XYZ file of C-alpha atoms in Angstrom:
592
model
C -57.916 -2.346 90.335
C -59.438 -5.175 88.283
C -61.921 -3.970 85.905
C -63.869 -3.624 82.460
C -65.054 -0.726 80.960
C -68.753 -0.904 80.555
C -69.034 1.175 77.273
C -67.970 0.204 73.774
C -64.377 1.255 72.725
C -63.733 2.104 69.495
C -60.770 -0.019 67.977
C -57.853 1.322 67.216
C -54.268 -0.025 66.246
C -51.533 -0.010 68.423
C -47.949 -1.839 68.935
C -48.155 -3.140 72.794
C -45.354 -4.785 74.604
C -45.194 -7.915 76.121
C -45.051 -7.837 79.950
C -45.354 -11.967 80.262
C -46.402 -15.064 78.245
C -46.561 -18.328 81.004
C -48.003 -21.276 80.553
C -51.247 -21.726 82.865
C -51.393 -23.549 85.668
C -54.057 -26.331 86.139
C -54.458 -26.540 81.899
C -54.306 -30.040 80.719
C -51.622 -31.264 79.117
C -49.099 -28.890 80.282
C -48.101 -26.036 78.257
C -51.319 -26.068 76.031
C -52.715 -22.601 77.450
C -50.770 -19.764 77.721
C -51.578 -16.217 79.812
C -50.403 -13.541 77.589
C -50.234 -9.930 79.670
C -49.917 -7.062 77.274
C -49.071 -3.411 77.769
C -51.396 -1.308 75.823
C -52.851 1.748 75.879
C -55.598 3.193 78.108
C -57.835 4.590 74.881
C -58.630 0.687 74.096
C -60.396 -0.741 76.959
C -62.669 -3.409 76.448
C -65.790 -3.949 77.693
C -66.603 -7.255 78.883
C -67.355 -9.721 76.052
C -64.973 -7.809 73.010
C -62.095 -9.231 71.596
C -58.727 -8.152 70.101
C -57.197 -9.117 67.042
C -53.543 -10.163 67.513
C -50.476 -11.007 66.136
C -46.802 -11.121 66.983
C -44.811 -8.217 64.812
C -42.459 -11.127 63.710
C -44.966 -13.327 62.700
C -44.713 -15.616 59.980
C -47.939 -15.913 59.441
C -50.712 -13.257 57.356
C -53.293 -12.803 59.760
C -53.884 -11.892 63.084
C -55.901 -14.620 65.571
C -59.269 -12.866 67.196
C -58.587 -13.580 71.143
C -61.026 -12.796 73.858
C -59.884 -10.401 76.129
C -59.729 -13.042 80.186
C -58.820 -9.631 82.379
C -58.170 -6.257 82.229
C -56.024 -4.229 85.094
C -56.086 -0.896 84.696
C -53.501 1.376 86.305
C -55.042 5.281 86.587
C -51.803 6.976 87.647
C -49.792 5.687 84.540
C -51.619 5.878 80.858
C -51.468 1.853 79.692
C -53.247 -0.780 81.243
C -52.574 -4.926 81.584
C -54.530 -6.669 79.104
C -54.483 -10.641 79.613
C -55.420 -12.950 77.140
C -55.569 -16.550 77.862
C -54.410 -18.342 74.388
C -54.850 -21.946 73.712
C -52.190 -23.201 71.173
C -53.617 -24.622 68.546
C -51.625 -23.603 65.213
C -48.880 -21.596 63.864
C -50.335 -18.419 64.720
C -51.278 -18.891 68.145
C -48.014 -20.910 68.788
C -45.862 -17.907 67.875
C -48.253 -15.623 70.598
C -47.740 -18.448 72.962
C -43.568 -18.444 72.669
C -43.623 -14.407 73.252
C -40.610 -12.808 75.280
C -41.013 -9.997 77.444
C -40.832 -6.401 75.705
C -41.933 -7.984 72.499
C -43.710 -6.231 70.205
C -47.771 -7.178 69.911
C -49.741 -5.452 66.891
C -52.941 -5.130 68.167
C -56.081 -4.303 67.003
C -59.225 -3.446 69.168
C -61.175 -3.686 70.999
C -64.002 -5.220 68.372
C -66.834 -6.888 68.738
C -70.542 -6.506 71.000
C -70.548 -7.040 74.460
C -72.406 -9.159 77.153
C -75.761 -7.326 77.733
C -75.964 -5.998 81.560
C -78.067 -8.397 83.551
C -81.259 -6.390 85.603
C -80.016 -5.654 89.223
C -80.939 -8.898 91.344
C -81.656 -10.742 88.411
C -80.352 -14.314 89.033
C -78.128 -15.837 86.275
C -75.683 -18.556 85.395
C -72.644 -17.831 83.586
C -71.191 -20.617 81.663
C -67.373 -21.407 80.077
C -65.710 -24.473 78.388
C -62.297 -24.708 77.764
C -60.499 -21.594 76.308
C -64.317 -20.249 76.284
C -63.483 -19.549 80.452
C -61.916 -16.748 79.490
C -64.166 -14.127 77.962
C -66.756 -15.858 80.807
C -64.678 -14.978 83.388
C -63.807 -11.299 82.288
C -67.689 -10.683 82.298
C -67.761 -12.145 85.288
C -64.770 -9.772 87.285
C -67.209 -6.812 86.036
C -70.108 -8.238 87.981
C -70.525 -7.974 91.997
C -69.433 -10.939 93.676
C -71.839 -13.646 94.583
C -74.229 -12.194 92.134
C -73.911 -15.354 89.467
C -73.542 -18.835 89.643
C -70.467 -19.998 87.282
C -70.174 -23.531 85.838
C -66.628 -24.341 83.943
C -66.164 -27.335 81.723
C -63.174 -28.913 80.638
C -61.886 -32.243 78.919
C -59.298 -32.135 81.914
C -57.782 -30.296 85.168
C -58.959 -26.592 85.252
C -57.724 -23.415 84.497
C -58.989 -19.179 84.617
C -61.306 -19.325 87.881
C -58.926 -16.550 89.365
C -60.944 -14.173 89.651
C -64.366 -15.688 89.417
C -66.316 -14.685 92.624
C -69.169 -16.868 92.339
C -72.268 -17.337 94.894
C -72.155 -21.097 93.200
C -68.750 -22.773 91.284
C -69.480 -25.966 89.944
C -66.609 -27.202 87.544
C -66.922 -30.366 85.358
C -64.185 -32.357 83.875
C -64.748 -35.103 81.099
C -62.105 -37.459 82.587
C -62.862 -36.817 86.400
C -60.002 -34.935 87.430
C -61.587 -32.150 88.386
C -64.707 -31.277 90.060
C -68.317 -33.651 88.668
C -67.057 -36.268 86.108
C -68.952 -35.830 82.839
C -69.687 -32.378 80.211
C -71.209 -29.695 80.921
C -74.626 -31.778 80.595
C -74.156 -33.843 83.389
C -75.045 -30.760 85.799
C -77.121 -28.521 83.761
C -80.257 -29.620 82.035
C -83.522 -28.055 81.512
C -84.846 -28.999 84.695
C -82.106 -27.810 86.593
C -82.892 -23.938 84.861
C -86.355 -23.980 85.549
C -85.202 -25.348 89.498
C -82.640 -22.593 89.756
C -84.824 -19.703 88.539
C -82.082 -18.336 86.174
C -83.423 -15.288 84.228
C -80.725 -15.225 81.759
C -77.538 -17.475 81.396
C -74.277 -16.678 79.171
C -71.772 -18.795 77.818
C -69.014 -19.716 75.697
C -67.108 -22.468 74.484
C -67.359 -25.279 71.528
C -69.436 -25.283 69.498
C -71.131 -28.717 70.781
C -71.375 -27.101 73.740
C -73.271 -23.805 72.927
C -75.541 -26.095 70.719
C -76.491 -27.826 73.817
C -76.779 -24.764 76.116
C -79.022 -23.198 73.168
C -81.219 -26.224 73.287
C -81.703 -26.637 77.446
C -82.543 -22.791 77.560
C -85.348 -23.257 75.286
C -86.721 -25.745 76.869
C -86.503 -23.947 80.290
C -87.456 -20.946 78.549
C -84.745 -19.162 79.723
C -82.767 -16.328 78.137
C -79.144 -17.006 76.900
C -76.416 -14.921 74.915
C -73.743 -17.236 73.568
C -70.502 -15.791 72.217
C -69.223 -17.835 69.454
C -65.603 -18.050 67.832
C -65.203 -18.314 63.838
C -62.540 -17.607 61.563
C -62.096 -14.534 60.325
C -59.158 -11.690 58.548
C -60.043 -8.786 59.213
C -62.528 -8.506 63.282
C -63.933 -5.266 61.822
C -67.033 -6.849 59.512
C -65.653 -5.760 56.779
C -63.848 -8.865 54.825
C -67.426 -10.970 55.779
C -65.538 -13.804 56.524
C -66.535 -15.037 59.377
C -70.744 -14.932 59.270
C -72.911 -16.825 61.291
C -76.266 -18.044 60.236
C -79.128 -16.538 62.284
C -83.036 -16.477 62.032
C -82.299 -12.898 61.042
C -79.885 -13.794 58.342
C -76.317 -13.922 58.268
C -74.546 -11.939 60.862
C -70.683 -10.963 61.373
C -69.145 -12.964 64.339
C -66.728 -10.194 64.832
C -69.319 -7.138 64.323
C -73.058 -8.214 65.204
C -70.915 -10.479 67.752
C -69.208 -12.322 68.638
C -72.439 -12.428 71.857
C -75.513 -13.204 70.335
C -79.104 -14.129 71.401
C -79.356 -17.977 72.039
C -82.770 -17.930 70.006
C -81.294 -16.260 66.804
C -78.388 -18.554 66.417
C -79.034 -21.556 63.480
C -76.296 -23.885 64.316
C -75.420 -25.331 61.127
C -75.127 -29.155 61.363
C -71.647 -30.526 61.748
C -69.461 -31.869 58.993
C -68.900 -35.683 59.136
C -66.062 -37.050 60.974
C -64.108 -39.871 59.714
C -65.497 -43.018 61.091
C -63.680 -44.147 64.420
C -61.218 -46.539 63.667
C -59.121 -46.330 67.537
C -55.227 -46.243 66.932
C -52.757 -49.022 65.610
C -49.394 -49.911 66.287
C -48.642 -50.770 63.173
C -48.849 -49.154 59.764
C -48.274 -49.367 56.242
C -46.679 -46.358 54.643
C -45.715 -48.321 51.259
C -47.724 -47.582 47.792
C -47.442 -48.537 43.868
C -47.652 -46.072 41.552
C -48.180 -47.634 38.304
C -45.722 -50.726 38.791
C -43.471 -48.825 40.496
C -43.080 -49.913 44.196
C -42.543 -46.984 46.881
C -41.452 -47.855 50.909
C -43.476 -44.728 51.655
C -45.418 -42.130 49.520
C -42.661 -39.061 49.960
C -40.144 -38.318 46.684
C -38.122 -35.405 46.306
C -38.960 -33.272 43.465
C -37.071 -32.958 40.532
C -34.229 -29.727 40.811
C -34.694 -29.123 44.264
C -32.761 -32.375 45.811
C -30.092 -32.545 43.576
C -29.372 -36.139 42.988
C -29.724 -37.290 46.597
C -26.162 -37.235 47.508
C -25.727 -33.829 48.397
C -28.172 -33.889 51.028
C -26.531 -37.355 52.539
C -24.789 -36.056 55.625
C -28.122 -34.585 56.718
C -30.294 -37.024 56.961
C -30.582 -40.754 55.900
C -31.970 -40.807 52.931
C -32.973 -44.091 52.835
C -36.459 -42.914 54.369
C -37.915 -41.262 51.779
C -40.217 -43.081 49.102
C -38.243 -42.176 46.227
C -35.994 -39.188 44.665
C -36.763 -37.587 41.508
C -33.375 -36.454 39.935
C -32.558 -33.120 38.664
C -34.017 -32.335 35.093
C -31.807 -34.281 32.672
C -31.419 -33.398 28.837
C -29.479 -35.682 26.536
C -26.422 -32.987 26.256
C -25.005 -30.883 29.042
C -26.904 -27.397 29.682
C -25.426 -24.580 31.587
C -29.124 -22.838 32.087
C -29.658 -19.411 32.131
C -28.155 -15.987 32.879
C -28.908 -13.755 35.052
C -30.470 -14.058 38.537
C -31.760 -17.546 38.778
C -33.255 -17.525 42.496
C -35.932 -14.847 43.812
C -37.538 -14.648 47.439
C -41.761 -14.013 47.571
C -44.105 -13.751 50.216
C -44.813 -17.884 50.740
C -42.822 -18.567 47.857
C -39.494 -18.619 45.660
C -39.300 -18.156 42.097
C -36.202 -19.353 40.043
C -34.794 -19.630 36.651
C -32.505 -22.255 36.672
C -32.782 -23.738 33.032
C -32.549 -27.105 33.581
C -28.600 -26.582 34.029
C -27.587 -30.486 34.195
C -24.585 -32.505 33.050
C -26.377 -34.249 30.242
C -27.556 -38.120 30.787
C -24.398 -39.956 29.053
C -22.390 -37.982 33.001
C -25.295 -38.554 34.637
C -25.499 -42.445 33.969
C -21.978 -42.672 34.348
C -21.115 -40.376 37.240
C -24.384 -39.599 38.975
C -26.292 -42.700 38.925
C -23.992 -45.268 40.613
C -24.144 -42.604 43.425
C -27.970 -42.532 43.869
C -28.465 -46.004 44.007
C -26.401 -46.853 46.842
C -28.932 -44.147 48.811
C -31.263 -47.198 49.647
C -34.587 -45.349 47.329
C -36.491 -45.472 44.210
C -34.481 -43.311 41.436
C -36.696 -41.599 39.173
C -35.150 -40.019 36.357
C -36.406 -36.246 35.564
C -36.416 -36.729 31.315
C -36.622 -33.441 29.443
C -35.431 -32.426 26.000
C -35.682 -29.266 23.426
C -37.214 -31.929 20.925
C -38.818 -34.633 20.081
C -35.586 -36.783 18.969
C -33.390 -35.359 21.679
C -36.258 -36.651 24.071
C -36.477 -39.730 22.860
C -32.697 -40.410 22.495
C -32.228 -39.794 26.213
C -35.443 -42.075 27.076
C -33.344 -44.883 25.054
C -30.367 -44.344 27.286
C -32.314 -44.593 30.656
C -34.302 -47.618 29.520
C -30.695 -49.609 29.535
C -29.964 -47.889 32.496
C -30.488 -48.830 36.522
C -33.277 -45.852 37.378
C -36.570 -47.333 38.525
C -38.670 -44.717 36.983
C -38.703 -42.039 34.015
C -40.445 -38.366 34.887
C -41.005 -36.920 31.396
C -40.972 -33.811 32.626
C -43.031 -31.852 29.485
C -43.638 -28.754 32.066
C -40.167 -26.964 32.493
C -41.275 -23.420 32.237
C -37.943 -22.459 32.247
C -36.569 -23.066 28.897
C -37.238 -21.388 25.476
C -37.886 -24.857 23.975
C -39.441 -28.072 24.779
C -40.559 -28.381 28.634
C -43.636 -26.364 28.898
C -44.223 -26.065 25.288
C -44.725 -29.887 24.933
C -46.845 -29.861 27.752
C -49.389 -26.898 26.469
C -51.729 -29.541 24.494
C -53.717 -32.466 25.025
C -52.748 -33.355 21.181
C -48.177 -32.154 22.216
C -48.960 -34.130 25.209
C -50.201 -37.423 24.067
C -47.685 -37.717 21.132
C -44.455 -37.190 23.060
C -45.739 -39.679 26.109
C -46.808 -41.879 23.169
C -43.764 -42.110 21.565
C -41.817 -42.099 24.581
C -43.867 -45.467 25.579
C -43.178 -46.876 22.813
C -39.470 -46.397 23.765
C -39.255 -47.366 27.194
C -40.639 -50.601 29.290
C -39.932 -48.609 32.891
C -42.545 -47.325 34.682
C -43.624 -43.620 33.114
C -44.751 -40.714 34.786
C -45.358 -37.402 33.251
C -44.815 -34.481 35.151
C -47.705 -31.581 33.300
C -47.623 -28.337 33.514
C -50.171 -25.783 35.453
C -50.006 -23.240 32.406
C -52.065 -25.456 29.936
C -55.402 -24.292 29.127
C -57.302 -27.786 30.002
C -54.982 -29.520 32.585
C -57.740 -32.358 32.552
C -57.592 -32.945 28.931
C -53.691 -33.001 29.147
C -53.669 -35.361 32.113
C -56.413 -37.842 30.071
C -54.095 -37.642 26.621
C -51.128 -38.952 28.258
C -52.785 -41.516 30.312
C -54.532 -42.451 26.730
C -50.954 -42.589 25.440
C -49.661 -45.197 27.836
C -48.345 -42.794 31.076
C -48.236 -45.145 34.112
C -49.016 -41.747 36.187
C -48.927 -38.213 35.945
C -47.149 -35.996 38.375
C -48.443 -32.717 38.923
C -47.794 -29.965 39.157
C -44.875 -28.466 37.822
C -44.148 -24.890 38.546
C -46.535 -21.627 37.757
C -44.809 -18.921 35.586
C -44.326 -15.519 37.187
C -42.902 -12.192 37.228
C -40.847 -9.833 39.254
C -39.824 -6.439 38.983
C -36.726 -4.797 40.592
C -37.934 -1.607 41.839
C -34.449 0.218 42.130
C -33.491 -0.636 38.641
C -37.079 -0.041 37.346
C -36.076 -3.878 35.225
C -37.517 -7.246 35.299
C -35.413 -9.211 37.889
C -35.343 -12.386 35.678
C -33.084 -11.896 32.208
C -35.973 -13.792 30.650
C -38.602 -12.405 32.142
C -40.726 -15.100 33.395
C -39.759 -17.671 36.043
C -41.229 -20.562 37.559
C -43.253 -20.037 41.082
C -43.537 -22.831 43.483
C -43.879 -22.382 47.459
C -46.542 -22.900 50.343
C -48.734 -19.797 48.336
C -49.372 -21.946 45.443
C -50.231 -25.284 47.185
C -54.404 -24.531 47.159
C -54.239 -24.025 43.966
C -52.250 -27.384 43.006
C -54.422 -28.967 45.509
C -57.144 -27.929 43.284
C -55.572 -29.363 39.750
C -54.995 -32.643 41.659
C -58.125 -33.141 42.975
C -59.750 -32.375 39.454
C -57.733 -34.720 37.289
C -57.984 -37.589 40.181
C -62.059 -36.442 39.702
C -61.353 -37.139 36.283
C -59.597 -40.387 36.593
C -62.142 -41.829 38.857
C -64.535 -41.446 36.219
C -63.032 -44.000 33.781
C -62.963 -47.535 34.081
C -61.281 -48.909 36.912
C -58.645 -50.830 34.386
C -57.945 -47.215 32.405
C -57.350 -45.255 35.410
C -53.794 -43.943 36.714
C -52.284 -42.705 39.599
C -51.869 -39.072 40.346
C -48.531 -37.401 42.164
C -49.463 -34.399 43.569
C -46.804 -31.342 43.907
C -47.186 -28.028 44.846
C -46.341 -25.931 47.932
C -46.031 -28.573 50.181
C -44.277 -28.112 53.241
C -45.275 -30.351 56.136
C -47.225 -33.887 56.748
C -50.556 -31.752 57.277
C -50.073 -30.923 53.778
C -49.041 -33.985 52.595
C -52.542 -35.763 54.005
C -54.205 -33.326 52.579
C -52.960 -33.996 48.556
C -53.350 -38.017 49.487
C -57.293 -37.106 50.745
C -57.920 -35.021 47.188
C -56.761 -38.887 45.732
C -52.864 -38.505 45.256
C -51.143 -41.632 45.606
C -48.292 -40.072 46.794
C -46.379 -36.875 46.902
C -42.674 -35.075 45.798
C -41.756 -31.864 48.373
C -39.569 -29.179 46.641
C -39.080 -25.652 47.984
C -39.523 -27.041 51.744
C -36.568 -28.688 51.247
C -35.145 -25.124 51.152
C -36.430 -23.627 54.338
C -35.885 -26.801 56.277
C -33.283 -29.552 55.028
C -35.301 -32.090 57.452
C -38.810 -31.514 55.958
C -39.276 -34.977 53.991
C -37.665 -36.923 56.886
C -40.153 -34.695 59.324
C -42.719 -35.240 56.616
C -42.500 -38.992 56.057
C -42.588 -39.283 60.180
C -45.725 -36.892 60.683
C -47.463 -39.532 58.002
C -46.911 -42.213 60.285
C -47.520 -40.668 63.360
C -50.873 -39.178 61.595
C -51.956 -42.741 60.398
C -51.519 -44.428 64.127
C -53.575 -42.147 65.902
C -56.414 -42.084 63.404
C -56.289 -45.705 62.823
C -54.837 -46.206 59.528
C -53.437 -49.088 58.502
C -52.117 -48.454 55.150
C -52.150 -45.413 52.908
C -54.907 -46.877 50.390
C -57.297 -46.386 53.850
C -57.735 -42.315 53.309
C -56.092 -41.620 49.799
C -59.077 -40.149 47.545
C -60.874 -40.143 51.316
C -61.767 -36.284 50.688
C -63.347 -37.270 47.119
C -65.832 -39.680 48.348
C -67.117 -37.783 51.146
């Protein structure tokens, strides 16, 4: 027996099992929908209209996704019922629902949300779903008597979720033709057609483009609608106020006042704007400059987490990255520091290394000769305890073959020099000024996240002659081991890098590029952006907030490919949105 329960449940939490997860039949391209059937308990019935919040017990990722409930089969004899969702894969969350086995566990939380409003016996109405948006549609529909509604269903292409629709009327539209009328959702409904049909009430859901147009027909027909809308959102039980929608009333929770509201209430906020439509290219342009230093694409491996290059050559070529950024190198050997030196976090790793390094006399002997047969830009990572040891090793790689000096000034791993060089816009400009006056290379200096006026730091150095500034190193933290009731680091404090600090390096980035772009053209210089980044998506997004190009770090870690995967995803990226050279969308973000 197919059917919803007609009154509000209250949600509860509940581990349900996996019966199936299959891709959907008729869904354009293949494999983008998935029909998840879940085994939960009989106590959380939905009514028609409510949604669950769900997310795979293994999940990666922090939240649950809020997915409408498509059908609900409820078996009286036994005490669970089927609940089906159908899920269209978008990102990482609703990937991992999609790739479910059965018997896997589900964490569920539901049923939340309003429902459809009953419709008067023998009223006439027109229910209305596009894309994904079929779903929650089509479950109000299966609690409705057959015949009694007209349905329309929209889609880009093909069609999908009309199982169990019993309409008096089907009309489906497709926006290629491959289906049903070619054309939207407009191209069969418009005012005049309401007023024609006589609808008393019509419900939808779908994009937001969609319900904006639905909202605007009805009132013209004067017709009643109730629109369910999707928005982001943590929690689905109005409490984190995350995901609010703008009404006449005021704002209103999407996942507790909705997600079904009245048509007429709804202020549809007007849409960001797109990038201009450039078409795709064949061919792009991946190189940049940073300062006078010439990169074959905008990917370098950060300093300490790439070694020097070799180690990682029989797993990929390394050839296609922009540039390496050796390990931190200090004028005599260093052994770095006792203790536990590497520490797991939720989206992160800490470490305490101490700039162990062979000193730059081995290194330009021994290590060198080996990273410039790796077909790259060599940037070597300077650091120092003091001012003379710095500047004796920036003497030794001027005569030497590296393309690059990082004057790394942000090590917070060391009990002198690094970070403490870095802290001041006055430490700042007088090592990078003395250093320039050294060296002839191209100079980048990698700053530190812990000093008090980032900006200031980043303006000193490029007043002192930096040809860039890299940034940003990592963000000193602390862990405690709870068994021993001790700090887990020996000294106490360790540097934090990872995908959980990347919004917040985003953020230094985009305000010292802010700051740049206010100087003269001639006076300004380039920005490196580092911090959390794991994946191409990232990547664009530190070019957009005006990096010219970026170094990856703890990826590298969880996934030996991710600077090959990262430096392909940038191409791939720039070809379908028509870019023909990285200059085309760096700082993009900053002038919109």
């Amino acid at each position: 027996m197919k059917d919803f329960c007609q009154d509000e449940t209250p949600a509860i939490f509940q581990m349900a099992r996996v019966i199936e997860c299959v891709p959907v039949e008729g869904a354009v391209p293949k494999g983008s929908v998935y029909l998840l059937s879940l085994k939960a308990e009989k106590d959380a019935l939905p009514a028609a209209g409510q949604f669950f919040m769900l997310r795979s017990h293994a999940s990666q990722k922090l939240l649950a996704r809020p997915i409408s409930v498509f059908n609900v089969e409820i078996f009286h004899e036994e005490n669970f019922a089927k609940i089906e969702f159908l899920i269209l894969v978008k990102g990482q969350g609703t990937k991992e629902l999609c790739s479910l086995k059965e018997g896997r566990r589900v964490e569920l939380l539901g049923p939340c949300g309003n429902t459809f409003p009953s419709p008067q016996e023998g009223a006439k109405i027109c229910l209305i779903g596009g894309g994904v948006g079929v779903a929650p549609i089509a479950g109000f529909a299966s609690s409705l008597p057959d015949e009694s509604y007209d349905f329309f269903a929209s889609f880009k292409s093909g069609s999908y979720g009309l199982q169990n629709v019993r309409a008096k009327n089907l009309v489906i539209t497709t926006d290629d033709g491959s289906q049903g009328v070619h054309g939207m959702i407009s191209a069969v409904l418009t005012a005049d057609y309401l007023k024609a049909k006589k609808y008393s009430a019509v419900y939808a859901c779908g994009p937001t483009p969609m319900l904006r147009y639905i909202q605007g027909v009805c009132e013209k027909a004067k017709v009643q609608c109730y629109l369910s809308l999707e928005q982001k959102m943590a929690c689905g039980m109005g409490v984190c106020l995350g995901c609010a929608v703008q009404t006449v009333e005021g704002y209103k929770r999407c996942c507790k006042d909705g997600p079904v509201f009245a048509g007429q209430k709804i202020i549809f906020e007007d849409p960001a704007p797109a990038l201009s439509k450039r078409g795709s290219v064949d061919i792009v342009d991946l190189s940049v400059n940073v300062g006078t230093l010439r990169l074959k694409n905008p990917v370098i491996a950060s300093s300490g987490t790439f070694g020097f290059g070799v180690e990682y050559e029989s797993v990929f070529d390394i050839s296609a990255l922009g540039g390496i950024s050796s390990k931190g190198l200090t004028l005599e050997p260093r052994q770095g520091n006792s203790g536990v030196r590497v520490w797991e976090t939720p989206s992160g790793l800490m470490n305490s290394i101490g700039l162990q390094n062979p000193g730059i006399p081995h290194f330009l002997q021994e290590e060198l000769p080996q990273m410039k047969k790796l077909g790259t830009a060599v940037i070597a990572n300077l650091s120092g305890s003091t001012e003379q040891s710095y500047c004796e090793g920036a003497r030794l790689l001027e005569e030497s073959d590296v393309d690059a000096i990082e004057l790394n000034i942000s090590c917070p791993n060391v009990s002198a020099g690094g970070a403490a060089m870095g802290m001041t816009c006055q430490t700042a400009g007088d090592i990078t000024k003395k250093i320039r006056a050294l060296v002839t290379k191209p100079l980048i200096v990698k700053l530190t996240p812990q000093a008090p006026d980032i900006v200031g730091v980043a303006l000193a150095c490029q007043e002192a002659g930096a040809d860039a500034i890299s940034l940003c190193n990592s963000f000193q933290g602390v862990a405690i081991d709870i068994e021993r009731g001790v700090p887990v680091f020996d000294k106490i404090k360790a540097g934090f890098g990872g995908p959980a600090i990347r919004p917040i390096a985003l953020r230094l980035v985009w305000e010292v590029v802010e700051a740049m772009n206010k100087l003269p053209e001639e006076k300004r210089i380039p920005v490196i952006g580092i911090g959390g980044i794991a994946n191409w998506r990232d990547a664009v997004e530190f070019i957009m907030a005006g990096a010219a190009a970026v170094q990856v770090g703890t990826a590298t870690f969880a996934n030996p490919l991710a600077m090959k995967e990262i430096v392909e995803g940038l191409e791939a990226f720039m070809r379908r949105k028509g870019f023909r050279n990285v200059r085309e969308f760096c700082g993009i973000a900053q002038r919109s």
